[in-house]
mmCIF file of C-alpha atoms in Angstrom:
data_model
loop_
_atom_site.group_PDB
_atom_site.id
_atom_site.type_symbol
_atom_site.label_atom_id
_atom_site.label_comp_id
_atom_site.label_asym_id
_atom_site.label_seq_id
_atom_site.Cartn_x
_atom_site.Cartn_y
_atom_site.Cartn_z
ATOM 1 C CA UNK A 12 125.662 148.735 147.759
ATOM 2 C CA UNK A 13 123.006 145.903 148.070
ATOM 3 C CA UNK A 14 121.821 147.291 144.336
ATOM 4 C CA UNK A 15 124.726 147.661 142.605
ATOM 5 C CA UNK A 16 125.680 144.221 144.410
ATOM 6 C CA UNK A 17 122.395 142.713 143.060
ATOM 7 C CA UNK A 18 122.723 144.386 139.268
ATOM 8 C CA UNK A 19 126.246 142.699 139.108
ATOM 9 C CA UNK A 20 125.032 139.696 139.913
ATOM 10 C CA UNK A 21 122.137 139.738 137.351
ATOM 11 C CA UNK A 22 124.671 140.906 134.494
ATOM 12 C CA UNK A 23 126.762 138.085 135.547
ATOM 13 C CA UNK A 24 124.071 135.768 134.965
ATOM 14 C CA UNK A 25 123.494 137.482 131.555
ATOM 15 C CA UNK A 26 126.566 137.191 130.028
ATOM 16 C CA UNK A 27 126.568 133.272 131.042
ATOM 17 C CA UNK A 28 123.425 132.428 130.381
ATOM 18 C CA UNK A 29 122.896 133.416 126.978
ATOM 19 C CA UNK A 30 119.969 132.547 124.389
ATOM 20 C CA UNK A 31 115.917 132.281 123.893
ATOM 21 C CA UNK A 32 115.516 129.361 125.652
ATOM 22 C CA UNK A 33 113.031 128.487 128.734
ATOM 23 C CA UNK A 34 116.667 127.329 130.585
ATOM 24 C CA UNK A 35 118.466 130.430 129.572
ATOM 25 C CA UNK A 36 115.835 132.778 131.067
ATOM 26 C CA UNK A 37 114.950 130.324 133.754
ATOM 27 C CA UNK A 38 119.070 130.766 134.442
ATOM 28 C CA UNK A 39 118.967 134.564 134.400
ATOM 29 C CA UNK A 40 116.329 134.773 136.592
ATOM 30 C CA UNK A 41 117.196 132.240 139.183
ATOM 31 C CA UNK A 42 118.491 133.307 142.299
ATOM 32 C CA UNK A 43 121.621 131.716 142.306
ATOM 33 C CA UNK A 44 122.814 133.270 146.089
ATOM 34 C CA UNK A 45 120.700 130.722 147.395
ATOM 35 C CA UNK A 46 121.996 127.342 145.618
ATOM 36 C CA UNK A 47 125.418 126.087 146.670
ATOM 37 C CA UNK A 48 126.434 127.074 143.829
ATOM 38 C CA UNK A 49 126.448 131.019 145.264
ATOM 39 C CA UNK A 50 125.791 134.033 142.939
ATOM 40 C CA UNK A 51 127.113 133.814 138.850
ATOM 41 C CA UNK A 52 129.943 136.641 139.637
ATOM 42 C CA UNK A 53 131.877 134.460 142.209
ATOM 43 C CA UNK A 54 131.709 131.210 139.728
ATOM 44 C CA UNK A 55 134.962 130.191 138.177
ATOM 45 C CA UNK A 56 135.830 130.571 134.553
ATOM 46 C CA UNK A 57 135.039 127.044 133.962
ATOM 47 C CA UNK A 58 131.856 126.677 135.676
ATOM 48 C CA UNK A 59 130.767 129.416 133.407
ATOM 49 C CA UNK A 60 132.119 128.391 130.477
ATOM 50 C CA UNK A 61 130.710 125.226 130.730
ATOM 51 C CA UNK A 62 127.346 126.315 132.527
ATOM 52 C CA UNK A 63 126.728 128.059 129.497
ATOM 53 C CA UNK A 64 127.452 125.772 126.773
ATOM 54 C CA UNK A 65 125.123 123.127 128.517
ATOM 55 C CA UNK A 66 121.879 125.304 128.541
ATOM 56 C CA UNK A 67 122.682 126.254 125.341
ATOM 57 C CA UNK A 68 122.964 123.204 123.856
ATOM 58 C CA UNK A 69 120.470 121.635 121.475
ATOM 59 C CA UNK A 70 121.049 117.935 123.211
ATOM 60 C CA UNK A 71 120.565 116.733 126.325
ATOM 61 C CA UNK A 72 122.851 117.350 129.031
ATOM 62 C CA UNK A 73 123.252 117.886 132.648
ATOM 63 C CA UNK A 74 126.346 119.429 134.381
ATOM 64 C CA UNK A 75 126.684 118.722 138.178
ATOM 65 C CA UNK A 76 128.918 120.803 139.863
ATOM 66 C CA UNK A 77 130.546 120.870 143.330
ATOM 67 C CA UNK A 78 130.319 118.470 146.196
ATOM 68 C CA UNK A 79 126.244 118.492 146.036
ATOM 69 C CA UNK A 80 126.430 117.746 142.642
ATOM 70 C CA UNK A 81 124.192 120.941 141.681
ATOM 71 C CA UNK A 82 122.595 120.818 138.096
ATOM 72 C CA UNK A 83 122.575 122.665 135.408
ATOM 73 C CA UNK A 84 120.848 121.289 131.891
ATOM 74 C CA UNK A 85 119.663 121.770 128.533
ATOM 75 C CA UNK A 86 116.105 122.656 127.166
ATOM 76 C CA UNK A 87 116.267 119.103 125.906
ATOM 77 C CA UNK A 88 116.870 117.613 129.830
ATOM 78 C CA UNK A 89 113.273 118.444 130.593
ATOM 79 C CA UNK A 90 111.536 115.639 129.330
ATOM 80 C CA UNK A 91 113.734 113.147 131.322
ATOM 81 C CA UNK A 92 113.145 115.572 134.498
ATOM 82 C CA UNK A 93 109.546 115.487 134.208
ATOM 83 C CA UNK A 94 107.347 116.924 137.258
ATOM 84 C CA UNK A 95 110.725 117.897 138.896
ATOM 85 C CA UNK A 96 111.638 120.947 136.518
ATOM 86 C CA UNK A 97 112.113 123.509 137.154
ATOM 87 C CA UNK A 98 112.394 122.990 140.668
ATOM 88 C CA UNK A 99 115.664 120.768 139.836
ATOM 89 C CA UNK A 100 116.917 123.760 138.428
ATOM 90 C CA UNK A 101 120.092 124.180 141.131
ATOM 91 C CA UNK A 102 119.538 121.777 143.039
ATOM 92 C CA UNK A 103 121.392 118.362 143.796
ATOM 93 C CA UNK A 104 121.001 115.732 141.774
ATOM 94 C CA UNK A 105 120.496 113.166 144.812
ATOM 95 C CA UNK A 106 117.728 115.336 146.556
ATOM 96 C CA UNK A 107 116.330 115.788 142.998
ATOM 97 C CA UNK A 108 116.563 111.996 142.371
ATOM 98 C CA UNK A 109 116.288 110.050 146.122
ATOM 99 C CA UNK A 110 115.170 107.299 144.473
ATOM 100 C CA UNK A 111 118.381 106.435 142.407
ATOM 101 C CA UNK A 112 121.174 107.013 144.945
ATOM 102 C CA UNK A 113 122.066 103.528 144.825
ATOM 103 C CA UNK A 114 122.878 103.589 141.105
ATOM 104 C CA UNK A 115 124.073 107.050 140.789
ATOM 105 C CA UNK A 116 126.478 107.149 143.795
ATOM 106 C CA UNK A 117 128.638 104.583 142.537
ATOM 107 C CA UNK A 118 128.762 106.287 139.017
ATOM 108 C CA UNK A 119 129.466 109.514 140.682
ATOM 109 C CA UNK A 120 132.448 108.510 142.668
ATOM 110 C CA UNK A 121 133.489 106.698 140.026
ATOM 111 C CA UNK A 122 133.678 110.102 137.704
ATOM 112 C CA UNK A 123 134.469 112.436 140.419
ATOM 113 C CA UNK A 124 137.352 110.672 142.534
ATOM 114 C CA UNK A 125 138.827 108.643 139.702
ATOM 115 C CA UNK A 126 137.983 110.627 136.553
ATOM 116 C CA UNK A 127 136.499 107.890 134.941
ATOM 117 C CA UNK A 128 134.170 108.669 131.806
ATOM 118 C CA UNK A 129 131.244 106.185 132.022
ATOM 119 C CA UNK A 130 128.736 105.537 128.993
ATOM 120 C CA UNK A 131 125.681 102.901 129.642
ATOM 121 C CA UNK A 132 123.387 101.945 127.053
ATOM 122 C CA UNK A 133 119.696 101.298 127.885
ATOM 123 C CA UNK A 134 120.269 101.882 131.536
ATOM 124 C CA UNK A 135 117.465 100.855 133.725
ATOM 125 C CA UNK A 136 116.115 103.198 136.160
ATOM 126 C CA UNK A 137 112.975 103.142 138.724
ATOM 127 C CA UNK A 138 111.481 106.651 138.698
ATOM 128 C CA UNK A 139 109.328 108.937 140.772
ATOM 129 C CA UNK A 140 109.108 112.237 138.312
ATOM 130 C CA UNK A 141 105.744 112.464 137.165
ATOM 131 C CA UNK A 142 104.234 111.713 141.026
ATOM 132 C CA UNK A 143 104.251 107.907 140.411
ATOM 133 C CA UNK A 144 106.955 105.490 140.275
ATOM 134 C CA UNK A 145 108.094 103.870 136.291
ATOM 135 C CA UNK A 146 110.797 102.183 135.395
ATOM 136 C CA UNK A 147 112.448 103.869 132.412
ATOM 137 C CA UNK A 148 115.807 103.412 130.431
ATOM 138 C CA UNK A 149 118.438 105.697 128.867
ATOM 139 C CA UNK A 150 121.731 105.577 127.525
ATOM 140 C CA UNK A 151 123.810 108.232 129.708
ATOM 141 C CA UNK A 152 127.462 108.713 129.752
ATOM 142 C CA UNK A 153 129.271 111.096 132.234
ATOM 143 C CA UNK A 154 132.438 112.514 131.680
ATOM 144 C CA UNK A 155 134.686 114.335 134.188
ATOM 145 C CA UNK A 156 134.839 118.313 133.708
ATOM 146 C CA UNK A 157 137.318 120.480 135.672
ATOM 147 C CA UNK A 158 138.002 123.418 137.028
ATOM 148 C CA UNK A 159 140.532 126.123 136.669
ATOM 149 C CA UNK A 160 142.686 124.944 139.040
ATOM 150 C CA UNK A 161 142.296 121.683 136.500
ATOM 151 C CA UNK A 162 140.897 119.383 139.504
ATOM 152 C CA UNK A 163 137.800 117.720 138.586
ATOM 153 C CA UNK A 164 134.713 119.750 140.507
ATOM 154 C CA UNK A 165 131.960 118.169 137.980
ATOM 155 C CA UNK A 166 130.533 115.727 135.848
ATOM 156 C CA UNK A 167 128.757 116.323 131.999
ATOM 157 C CA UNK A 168 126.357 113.707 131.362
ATOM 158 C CA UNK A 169 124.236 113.191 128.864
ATOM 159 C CA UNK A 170 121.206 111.083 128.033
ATOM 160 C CA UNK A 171 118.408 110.276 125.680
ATOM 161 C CA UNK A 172 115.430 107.899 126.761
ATOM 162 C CA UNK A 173 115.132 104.851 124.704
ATOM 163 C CA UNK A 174 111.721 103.603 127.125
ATOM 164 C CA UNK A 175 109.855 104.027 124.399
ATOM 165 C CA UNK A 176 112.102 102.487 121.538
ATOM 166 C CA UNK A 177 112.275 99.561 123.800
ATOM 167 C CA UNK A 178 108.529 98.771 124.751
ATOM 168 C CA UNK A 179 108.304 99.132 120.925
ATOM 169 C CA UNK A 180 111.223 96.850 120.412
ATOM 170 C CA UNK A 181 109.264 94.126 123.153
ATOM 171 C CA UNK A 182 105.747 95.014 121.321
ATOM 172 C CA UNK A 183 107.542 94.244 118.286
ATOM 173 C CA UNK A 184 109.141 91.461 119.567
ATOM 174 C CA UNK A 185 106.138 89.843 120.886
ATOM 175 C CA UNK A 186 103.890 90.428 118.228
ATOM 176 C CA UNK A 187 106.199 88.888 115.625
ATOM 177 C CA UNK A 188 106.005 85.627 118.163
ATOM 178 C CA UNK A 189 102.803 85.597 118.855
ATOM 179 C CA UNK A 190 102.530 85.567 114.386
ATOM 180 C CA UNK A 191 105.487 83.162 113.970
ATOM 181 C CA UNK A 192 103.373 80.792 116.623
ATOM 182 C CA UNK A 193 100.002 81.190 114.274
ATOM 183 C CA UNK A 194 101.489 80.807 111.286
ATOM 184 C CA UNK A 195 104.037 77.779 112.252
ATOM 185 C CA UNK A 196 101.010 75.580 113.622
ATOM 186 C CA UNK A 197 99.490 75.698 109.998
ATOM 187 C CA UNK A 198 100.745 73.499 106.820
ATOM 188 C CA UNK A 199 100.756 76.236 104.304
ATOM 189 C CA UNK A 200 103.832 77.931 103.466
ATOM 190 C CA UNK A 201 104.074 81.269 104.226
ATOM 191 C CA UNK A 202 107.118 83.908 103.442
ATOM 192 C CA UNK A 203 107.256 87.269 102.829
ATOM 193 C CA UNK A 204 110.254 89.359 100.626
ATOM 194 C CA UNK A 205 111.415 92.948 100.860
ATOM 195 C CA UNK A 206 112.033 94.863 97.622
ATOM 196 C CA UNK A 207 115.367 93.762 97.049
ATOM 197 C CA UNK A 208 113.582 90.190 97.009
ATOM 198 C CA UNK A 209 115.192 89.378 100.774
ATOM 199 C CA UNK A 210 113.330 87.267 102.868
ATOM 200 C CA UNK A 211 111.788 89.067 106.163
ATOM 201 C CA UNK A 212 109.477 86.623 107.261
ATOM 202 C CA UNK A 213 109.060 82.434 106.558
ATOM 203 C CA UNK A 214 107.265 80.072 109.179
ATOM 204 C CA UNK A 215 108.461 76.254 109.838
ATOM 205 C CA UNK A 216 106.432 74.266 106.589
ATOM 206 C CA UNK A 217 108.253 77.129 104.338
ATOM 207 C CA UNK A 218 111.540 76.015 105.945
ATOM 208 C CA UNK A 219 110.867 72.524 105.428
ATOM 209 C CA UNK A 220 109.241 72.853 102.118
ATOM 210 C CA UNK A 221 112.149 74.691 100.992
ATOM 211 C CA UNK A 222 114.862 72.745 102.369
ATOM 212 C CA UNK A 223 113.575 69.609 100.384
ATOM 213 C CA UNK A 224 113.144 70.663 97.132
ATOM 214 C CA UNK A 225 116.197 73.283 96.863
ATOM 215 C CA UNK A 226 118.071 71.586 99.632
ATOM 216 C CA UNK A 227 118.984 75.368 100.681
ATOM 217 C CA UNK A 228 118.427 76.246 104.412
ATOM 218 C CA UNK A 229 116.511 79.937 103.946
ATOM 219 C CA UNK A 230 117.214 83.203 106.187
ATOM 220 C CA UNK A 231 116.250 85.980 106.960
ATOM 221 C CA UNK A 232 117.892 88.225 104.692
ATOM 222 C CA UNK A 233 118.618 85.983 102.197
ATOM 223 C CA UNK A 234 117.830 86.978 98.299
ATOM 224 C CA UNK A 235 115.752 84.365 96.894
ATOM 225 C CA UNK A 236 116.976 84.688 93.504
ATOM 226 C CA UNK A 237 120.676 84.068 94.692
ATOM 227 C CA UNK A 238 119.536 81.335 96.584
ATOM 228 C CA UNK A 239 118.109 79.417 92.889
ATOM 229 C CA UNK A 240 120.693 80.520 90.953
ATOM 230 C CA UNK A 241 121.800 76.724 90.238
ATOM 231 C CA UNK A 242 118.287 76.724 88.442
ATOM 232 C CA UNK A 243 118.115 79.513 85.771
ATOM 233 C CA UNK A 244 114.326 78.400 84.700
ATOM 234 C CA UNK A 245 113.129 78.029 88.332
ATOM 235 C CA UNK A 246 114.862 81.332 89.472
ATOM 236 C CA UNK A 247 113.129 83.051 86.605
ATOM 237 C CA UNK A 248 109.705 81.854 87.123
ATOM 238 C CA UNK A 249 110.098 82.705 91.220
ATOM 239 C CA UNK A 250 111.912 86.484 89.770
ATOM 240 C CA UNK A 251 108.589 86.865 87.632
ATOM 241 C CA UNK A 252 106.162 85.716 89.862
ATOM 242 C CA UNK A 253 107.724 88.087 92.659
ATOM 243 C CA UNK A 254 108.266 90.648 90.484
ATOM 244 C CA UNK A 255 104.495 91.368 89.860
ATOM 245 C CA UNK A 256 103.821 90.932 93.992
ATOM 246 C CA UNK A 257 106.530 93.458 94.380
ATOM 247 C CA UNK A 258 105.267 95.793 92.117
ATOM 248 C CA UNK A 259 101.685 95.917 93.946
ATOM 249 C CA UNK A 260 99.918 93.213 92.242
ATOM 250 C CA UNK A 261 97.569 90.696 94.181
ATOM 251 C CA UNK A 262 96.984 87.191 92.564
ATOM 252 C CA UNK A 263 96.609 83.725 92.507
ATOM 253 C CA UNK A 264 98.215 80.944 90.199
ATOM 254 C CA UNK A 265 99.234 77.329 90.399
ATOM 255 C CA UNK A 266 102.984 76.526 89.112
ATOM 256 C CA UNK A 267 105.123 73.598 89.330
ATOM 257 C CA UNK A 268 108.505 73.859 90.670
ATOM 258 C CA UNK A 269 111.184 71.888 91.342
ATOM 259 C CA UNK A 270 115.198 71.692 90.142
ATOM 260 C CA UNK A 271 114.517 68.705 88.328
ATOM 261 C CA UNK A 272 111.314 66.534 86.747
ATOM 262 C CA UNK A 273 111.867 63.812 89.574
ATOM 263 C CA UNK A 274 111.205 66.078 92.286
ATOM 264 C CA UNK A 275 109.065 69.421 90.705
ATOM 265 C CA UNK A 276 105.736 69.731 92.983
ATOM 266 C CA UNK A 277 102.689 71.463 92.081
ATOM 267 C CA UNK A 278 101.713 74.549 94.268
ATOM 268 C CA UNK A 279 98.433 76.789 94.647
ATOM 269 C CA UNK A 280 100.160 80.486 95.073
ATOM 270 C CA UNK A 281 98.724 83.529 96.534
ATOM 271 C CA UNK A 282 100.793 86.527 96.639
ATOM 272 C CA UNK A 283 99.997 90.258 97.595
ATOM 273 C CA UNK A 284 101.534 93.692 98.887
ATOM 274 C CA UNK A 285 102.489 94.027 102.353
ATOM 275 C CA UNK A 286 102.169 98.142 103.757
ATOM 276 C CA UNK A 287 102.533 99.119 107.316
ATOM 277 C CA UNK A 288 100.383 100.706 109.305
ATOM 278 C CA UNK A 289 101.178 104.564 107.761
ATOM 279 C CA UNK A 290 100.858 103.272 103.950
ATOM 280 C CA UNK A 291 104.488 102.142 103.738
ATOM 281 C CA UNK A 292 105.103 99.731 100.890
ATOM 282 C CA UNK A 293 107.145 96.672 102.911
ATOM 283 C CA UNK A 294 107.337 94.147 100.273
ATOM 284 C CA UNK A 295 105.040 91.186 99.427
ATOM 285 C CA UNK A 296 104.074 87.946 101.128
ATOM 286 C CA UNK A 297 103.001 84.690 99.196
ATOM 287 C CA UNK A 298 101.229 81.528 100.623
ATOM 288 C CA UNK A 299 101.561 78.329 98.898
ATOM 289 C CA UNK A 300 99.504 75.312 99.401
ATOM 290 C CA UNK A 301 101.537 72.326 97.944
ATOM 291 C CA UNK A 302 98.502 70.493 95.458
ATOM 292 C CA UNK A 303 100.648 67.984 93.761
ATOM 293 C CA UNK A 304 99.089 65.240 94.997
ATOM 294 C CA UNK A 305 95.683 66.217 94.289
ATOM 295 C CA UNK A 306 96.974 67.319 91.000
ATOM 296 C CA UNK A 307 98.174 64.010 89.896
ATOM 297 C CA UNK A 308 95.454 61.957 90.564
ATOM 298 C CA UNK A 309 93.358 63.973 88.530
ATOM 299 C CA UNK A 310 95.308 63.971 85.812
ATOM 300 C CA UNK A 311 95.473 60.308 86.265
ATOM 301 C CA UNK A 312 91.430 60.493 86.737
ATOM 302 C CA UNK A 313 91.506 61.926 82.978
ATOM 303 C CA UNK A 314 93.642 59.516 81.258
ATOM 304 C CA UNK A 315 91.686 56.803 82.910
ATOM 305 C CA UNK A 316 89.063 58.353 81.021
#
């Protein structure tokens, strides 16, 4: 009896737990007697049906079932389990995770008693999974699930960690600072435009500078050939000049500019290709030293003479 028992129980498990994957043999093989779950032939229709689909799915996701919460996830869950697979593998979620019953209860009771569906974006949790304690982030949601009886035993969730999109995001953040704080304590103009001749990048004397001869506030994402449109001759000398920068050209010339004669100024301008760090092509950058002053009094210097 004890081997026919134990060969029903295995073919149970089969015909759930379906698939190539290290969670679908993981599943077969688990003895499943000794969870709270109890053995794969005395699970309802819906704890199979939806045991199944989760370890077979492609994305991350977690199904915890039953009063302890018991969990059952995807290949893609192990990441985000860390040092605790497989051994979460039927187990509950708050002995797997001890460290996050304060967030996680209220969530859970929230789901289970009042069948509310919960998303979070960029959630912050403090971790103990790969035997030392992080703080990491996700976006989750979890979603009632019931059972045949249609009274909610579970919870789906889902989640993909964004830790690393985010300390990318902050090194990003901080590096384009720590470059808008160099570049704004110099008096050269500096700017930089995409492709599409958009401006990504300008510091404060190219704000100023730009403001007083165009009287046009510049922004990010503004096309500086809109933005001189007023001034067919000026826009096409800036289209030109940008044109060859664009087009992976480095060089230097000195231009005047200006909508009208009252007002043109005379500037030294260096332009060149901007790549990122793979070989991308980003779009150019110019710096422009305004030299009208010096400019005029050597011209004046040679009519003198």
């Amino acid at each position: 009896r004890t081997g026919r028992t134990g060969s029903t129980h295995r073919d149970a498990a089969r015909a759930v737990f379906q698939g190539e994957g290290e969670l679908a043999g993981l599943c077969r093989s688990l003895d499943w007697a000794a969870t709270p779950l109890g053995p794969v032939a005395g699970w309802s229709c819906a704890l199979r049906t939806l045991a199944g689909l989760v370890v077979a799915s492609p994305d991350a996701l977690v199904l915890l079932w039953g009063p302890e919460l018991v969990q059952v996830y995807s290949d893609a869950m192990r990441p985000i389990m860390g040092a605790r697979h497989p051994s979460a593998l039927g187990a509950p979620a708050l002995t797997t995770w001890p460290e996050t019953v304060d967030v996680q209860k209220p969530i859970h009771d929230a789901v289970l008693l009042r069948g509310e569906s919960l998303s979070f974006e960029n959630q912050r949790f403090e971790l103990l999974r790969n035997g030392y304690r992080e703080w990491a982030e996700f976006t989750v949601s979890y979603a009632p699930v019931r059972d045949d009886d249609g009274a909610i035993r579970g919870i789906l969730g889902t989640g993909i960690e964004t830790t690393g999109v985010r300390r990318a995001e902050q090194a990003l953040r901080q590096a384009n600072a720590l470059i808008q704080g160099i570049t704004d304590g110099t008096d050269d103009l500096i700017a930089a435009l995409d492709d599409n001749f958009r401006f990504t990048f300008f510091n404060a004397a190219y704000a100023r500078e730009f403001r007083t001869l165009w009287d046009v506030d510049v922004a990010i994402g503004m096309n500086l050939v809109d933005a001189l449109a007023p001034w067919p001759a000026e826009q096409q000398k800036a289209q030109q000049l940008w044109a060859r920068a664009l087009a992976g050209e480095s060089f230097s010339v000195t231009m005047e500019f200006g909508p009208v004669d009252t007002i043109t100024q005379v500037y030294d301008l260096r332009f060149h290709p901007v790549t990122g760090p793979d070989g991308e092509f980003l779009g150019a950058a110019h710096i422009l030293r305004n030299v009208t002053e010096q400019v005029r009094t050597q011209d004046a210097l040679r009519e003198r003479e």
